[in-house]
């Protein structure tokens, strides 16, 4: 297996590690620009999934369990405090990694940032999108706002993206939540007016964690658009400064 993370870190002066997990079908390079919006004390690591980018020749993950079991042993020995960010599918992966780190390795994660992620107890993807035709899948992704329309209309780009998108949806479709008790982590949920969580699903997150839970409203319509991701990076940086880098 090649290096799990996209970045090579100069650790001198770092005080906290931000691990970013790509959204469904995404590549680690979507976080390339984030360093310019983060404090110098923050070490940015973005996860490289197999089946895309530098790991194109490796088979994609077949299950959430496989994904978690590969990633957690790499993370567990880091000595600095760890925070995670992942949107939608990436957030679900981050949540399961955090659970594994705490339950199996007794390694606490300091903070969990996410967006567009319902409580894992409500995940029940029964549409089997991974099996849809290319045209059906593209239209659904545009409707959900998970990738920009201009990207999904580019046939050459689609040839690279669709295998990873289908692989991630298969994991999502086969996901089963296992009750293991609360995890000890602070959590921040980014949202917009178009993607507000129901009160029931919002309260359910508070049942799954025993740390602080907050919602942060963003003004953008599409939380996966470039400008939204920049704002999320800035908001994460602000929270890290306020809570952990003082």
Short mmCIF file of C-alpha atoms in Angstrom, two decimals:
data_model
loop_
_atom_site.label_atom_id
_atom_site.label_comp_id
_atom_site.label_asym_id
_atom_site.label_seq_id
_atom_site.Cartn_x
_atom_site.Cartn_y
_atom_site.Cartn_z
CA UNK A 1 0.00 0.00 0.00
CA UNK A 2 1.22 3.47 -0.84
CA UNK A 3 1.27 6.34 1.66
CA UNK A 4 -2.25 6.74 3.04
CA UNK A 5 -2.08 10.52 3.17
CA UNK A 6 -1.63 13.01 0.36
CA UNK A 7 0.49 15.45 2.34
CA UNK A 8 4.02 15.19 3.65
CA UNK A 9 4.17 17.15 6.89
CA UNK A 10 6.99 19.20 8.38
CA UNK A 11 6.07 18.48 12.00
CA UNK A 12 8.17 21.18 13.66
CA UNK A 13 5.87 23.62 15.46
CA UNK A 14 2.66 21.65 14.84
CA UNK A 15 0.22 21.45 17.75
CA UNK A 16 -2.82 19.70 16.31
CA UNK A 17 -3.62 17.37 13.37
CA UNK A 18 -6.59 17.96 11.05
CA UNK A 19 -7.44 14.80 9.12
CA UNK A 20 -9.75 15.39 6.13
CA UNK A 21 -11.74 12.56 4.56
CA UNK A 22 -13.06 13.11 0.99
CA UNK A 23 -16.79 13.09 0.27
CA UNK A 24 -18.23 10.28 -1.88
CA UNK A 25 -16.22 9.88 -5.08
CA UNK A 26 -13.82 12.62 -3.99
CA UNK A 27 -10.03 12.63 -4.11
CA UNK A 28 -7.64 13.81 -1.40
CA UNK A 29 -6.54 16.66 -3.68
CA UNK A 30 -9.80 18.53 -2.98
CA UNK A 31 -8.11 19.71 0.22
CA UNK A 32 -4.97 20.98 -1.52
CA UNK A 33 -5.79 24.64 -0.93
CA UNK A 34 -6.80 24.32 2.71
CA UNK A 35 -3.34 24.95 4.18
CA UNK A 36 -3.49 28.63 3.20
CA UNK A 37 -6.56 29.06 5.44
CA UNK A 38 -5.14 27.22 8.47
CA UNK A 39 -2.85 28.33 11.26
CA UNK A 40 0.80 27.23 10.92
CA UNK A 41 0.33 25.07 14.02
CA UNK A 42 -2.22 22.87 12.23
CA UNK A 43 -0.92 19.78 10.42
CA UNK A 44 -3.24 18.98 7.51
CA UNK A 45 -3.56 15.36 6.39
CA UNK A 46 -5.99 14.30 3.65
CA UNK A 47 -6.83 10.63 3.20
CA UNK A 48 -6.12 8.95 -0.14
CA UNK A 49 -8.71 6.30 -0.97
CA UNK A 50 -7.67 3.34 -3.17
CA UNK A 51 -9.05 3.19 -6.69
CA UNK A 52 -8.35 6.86 -7.46
CA UNK A 53 -5.46 9.32 -7.76
CA UNK A 54 -2.07 7.93 -6.82
CA UNK A 55 -3.76 4.70 -5.65
CA UNK A 56 -5.63 4.15 -8.93
CA UNK A 57 -4.18 0.68 -9.40
CA UNK A 58 -5.42 -0.55 -6.01
CA UNK A 59 -8.94 -1.99 -5.66
CA UNK A 60 -11.50 0.28 -4.00
CA UNK A 61 -12.75 -0.49 -0.51
CA UNK A 62 -15.57 -3.01 -0.44
CA UNK A 63 -16.97 -2.14 2.99
CA UNK A 64 -16.83 0.42 5.78
CA UNK A 65 -15.09 -2.16 7.95
CA UNK A 66 -12.26 -2.55 5.42
CA UNK A 67 -11.86 1.23 5.16
CA UNK A 68 -11.76 1.70 8.94
CA UNK A 69 -9.37 -1.19 9.53
CA UNK A 70 -6.83 0.18 7.06
CA UNK A 71 -6.92 3.79 8.26
CA UNK A 72 -7.11 3.58 12.05
CA UNK A 73 -3.79 1.77 12.69
CA UNK A 74 -1.98 4.50 10.73
CA UNK A 75 -3.53 7.25 12.86
CA UNK A 76 -3.43 5.75 16.32
CA UNK A 77 0.23 6.45 17.08
CA UNK A 78 0.16 10.17 16.33
CA UNK A 79 1.04 12.00 19.55
CA UNK A 80 -0.61 15.35 18.77
CA UNK A 81 -4.35 15.99 19.34
CA UNK A 82 -6.46 14.90 16.35
CA UNK A 83 -9.53 16.50 14.76
CA UNK A 84 -11.47 15.20 11.76
CA UNK A 85 -13.40 16.79 8.93
CA UNK A 86 -15.56 14.93 6.42
CA UNK A 87 -18.66 15.90 4.48
CA UNK A 88 -21.54 13.46 3.86
CA UNK A 89 -19.90 10.09 3.03
CA UNK A 90 -16.55 11.40 4.27
CA UNK A 91 -18.23 12.38 7.53
CA UNK A 92 -19.69 8.91 7.97
CA UNK A 93 -16.23 7.42 7.40
CA UNK A 94 -14.72 9.86 9.90
CA UNK A 95 -17.37 8.95 12.48
CA UNK A 96 -16.64 5.23 12.15
CA UNK A 97 -12.87 5.85 12.34
CA UNK A 98 -13.36 7.92 15.51
CA UNK A 99 -15.46 5.12 17.02
CA UNK A 100 -12.77 2.55 16.20
CA UNK A 101 -9.98 4.73 17.59
CA UNK A 102 -11.80 5.16 20.88
CA UNK A 103 -13.36 1.72 21.35
CA UNK A 104 -10.46 -0.45 20.15
CA UNK A 105 -7.38 1.72 20.69
CA UNK A 106 -8.58 4.04 23.49
CA UNK A 107 -7.34 6.99 21.43
CA UNK A 108 -9.45 10.11 21.96
CA UNK A 109 -10.27 12.42 19.04
CA UNK A 110 -10.63 16.06 20.07
CA UNK A 111 -13.18 17.36 17.54
CA UNK A 112 -15.32 16.15 14.65
CA UNK A 113 -16.37 18.62 11.93
CA UNK A 114 -18.88 17.55 9.30
CA UNK A 115 -21.63 18.70 6.94
CA UNK A 116 -24.59 17.13 5.10
CA UNK A 117 -24.51 14.12 7.40
CA UNK A 118 -27.60 12.69 9.04
CA UNK A 119 -27.26 10.57 12.16
CA UNK A 120 -25.83 7.16 11.21
CA UNK A 121 -28.80 5.54 12.91
CA UNK A 122 -31.00 7.03 10.17
CA UNK A 123 -28.88 5.99 7.21
CA UNK A 124 -30.89 3.63 5.06
CA UNK A 125 -29.88 4.07 1.44
CA UNK A 126 -32.31 1.75 -0.34
CA UNK A 127 -32.10 3.31 -3.81
CA UNK A 128 -28.95 1.34 -4.80
CA UNK A 129 -27.61 4.31 -6.72
CA UNK A 130 -24.32 2.52 -7.32
CA UNK A 131 -26.13 0.27 -9.81
CA UNK A 132 -27.78 3.04 -11.81
CA UNK A 133 -26.79 3.88 -15.37
CA UNK A 134 -24.26 6.64 -15.91
CA UNK A 135 -26.89 9.18 -16.97
CA UNK A 136 -29.16 8.38 -14.01
CA UNK A 137 -26.25 8.57 -11.59
CA UNK A 138 -25.02 11.90 -12.96
CA UNK A 139 -28.48 13.47 -12.71
CA UNK A 140 -28.85 12.26 -9.13
CA UNK A 141 -25.46 13.69 -8.15
CA UNK A 142 -26.37 17.03 -9.70
CA UNK A 143 -29.70 17.03 -7.86
CA UNK A 144 -27.97 16.27 -4.56
CA UNK A 145 -25.33 18.93 -5.21
CA UNK A 146 -22.53 16.52 -4.39
CA UNK A 147 -20.42 17.45 -7.41
CA UNK A 148 -20.49 20.54 -9.66
CA UNK A 149 -22.63 20.28 -12.81
CA UNK A 150 -19.73 21.33 -15.05
CA UNK A 151 -17.61 18.46 -13.72
CA UNK A 152 -20.33 15.87 -14.15
CA UNK A 153 -20.98 16.99 -17.73
CA UNK A 154 -17.33 16.45 -18.71
CA UNK A 155 -17.12 12.94 -20.19
CA UNK A 156 -13.35 12.66 -19.76
CA UNK A 157 -13.51 13.64 -16.09
CA UNK A 158 -16.43 11.28 -15.51
CA UNK A 159 -14.35 8.32 -16.68
CA UNK A 160 -12.03 8.97 -13.74
CA UNK A 161 -14.69 9.87 -11.15
CA UNK A 162 -17.50 7.36 -11.64
CA UNK A 163 -15.70 4.19 -10.44
CA UNK A 164 -14.86 5.88 -7.13
CA UNK A 165 -18.37 7.32 -6.82
CA UNK A 166 -19.95 3.92 -7.39
CA UNK A 167 -17.56 2.27 -4.92
CA UNK A 168 -18.37 4.80 -2.19
CA UNK A 169 -22.11 4.49 -2.78
CA UNK A 170 -21.83 0.71 -2.44
CA UNK A 171 -20.26 1.18 0.99
CA UNK A 172 -23.00 3.66 1.92
CA UNK A 173 -25.77 1.36 0.67
CA UNK A 174 -24.42 -1.59 2.67
CA UNK A 175 -23.67 0.41 5.81
CA UNK A 176 -25.16 -0.90 9.03
CA UNK A 177 -25.00 1.10 12.23
CA UNK A 178 -23.81 -0.88 15.25
CA UNK A 179 -24.67 0.41 18.70
CA UNK A 180 -21.45 0.71 20.75
CA UNK A 181 -22.33 3.53 23.12
CA UNK A 182 -21.49 7.21 22.95
CA UNK A 183 -18.17 8.50 21.72
CA UNK A 184 -16.33 11.24 23.60
CA UNK A 185 -15.81 13.98 21.01
CA UNK A 186 -16.86 17.58 20.40
CA UNK A 187 -18.82 17.99 17.17
CA UNK A 188 -19.55 20.87 14.79
CA UNK A 189 -22.15 20.46 12.03
CA UNK A 190 -22.03 22.86 9.07
CA UNK A 191 -25.39 23.34 7.37
CA UNK A 192 -27.33 25.67 5.08
CA UNK A 193 -31.00 26.56 4.78
CA UNK A 194 -31.45 24.00 2.01
CA UNK A 195 -30.02 21.14 4.07
CA UNK A 196 -31.36 21.75 7.55
CA UNK A 197 -31.63 18.63 9.67
CA UNK A 198 -34.93 17.69 11.21
CA UNK A 199 -35.10 18.28 14.95
CA UNK A 200 -35.32 14.54 15.54
CA UNK A 201 -32.19 13.76 13.51
CA UNK A 202 -30.36 16.72 15.04
CA UNK A 203 -31.14 15.55 18.58
CA UNK A 204 -30.00 12.06 17.65
CA UNK A 205 -26.43 13.27 17.10
CA UNK A 206 -26.48 14.53 20.68
CA UNK A 207 -27.39 10.99 21.76
CA UNK A 208 -24.36 9.56 19.97
CA UNK A 209 -21.68 11.82 21.45
CA UNK A 210 -20.94 12.97 24.98
CA UNK A 211 -19.07 16.12 23.98
CA UNK A 212 -20.31 19.53 22.88
CA UNK A 213 -22.54 19.70 19.78
CA UNK A 214 -23.00 22.85 17.71
CA UNK A 215 -24.49 23.83 14.35
CA UNK A 216 -22.81 26.43 12.13
CA UNK A 217 -24.92 28.08 9.43
CA UNK A 218 -23.26 28.79 6.09
CA UNK A 219 -24.71 31.13 3.47
CA UNK A 220 -23.91 28.95 0.45
CA UNK A 221 -26.50 26.85 -1.39
CA UNK A 222 -24.12 23.99 -2.18
CA UNK A 223 -21.87 22.91 0.67
CA UNK A 224 -19.63 20.95 -1.73
CA UNK A 225 -18.88 23.94 -4.00
CA UNK A 226 -15.37 25.43 -3.92
CA UNK A 227 -16.44 28.62 -2.15
CA UNK A 228 -18.30 26.61 0.49
CA UNK A 229 -15.27 24.41 1.14
CA UNK A 230 -13.08 27.49 1.56
CA UNK A 231 -15.54 28.90 4.09
CA UNK A 232 -15.60 25.57 5.93
CA UNK A 233 -11.79 25.58 6.10
CA UNK A 234 -11.86 29.11 7.55
CA UNK A 235 -14.56 28.18 10.06
CA UNK A 236 -12.61 25.12 11.18
CA UNK A 237 -9.50 27.24 11.59
CA UNK A 238 -11.43 29.73 13.72
CA UNK A 239 -12.76 26.97 15.97
CA UNK A 240 -9.30 25.45 16.35
CA UNK A 241 -7.86 28.83 17.31
CA UNK A 242 -10.63 29.53 19.82
CA UNK A 243 -10.73 26.12 21.45
CA UNK A 244 -7.36 24.43 21.10
CA UNK A 245 -4.58 26.79 19.99
CA UNK A 246 -4.83 29.55 22.57
#
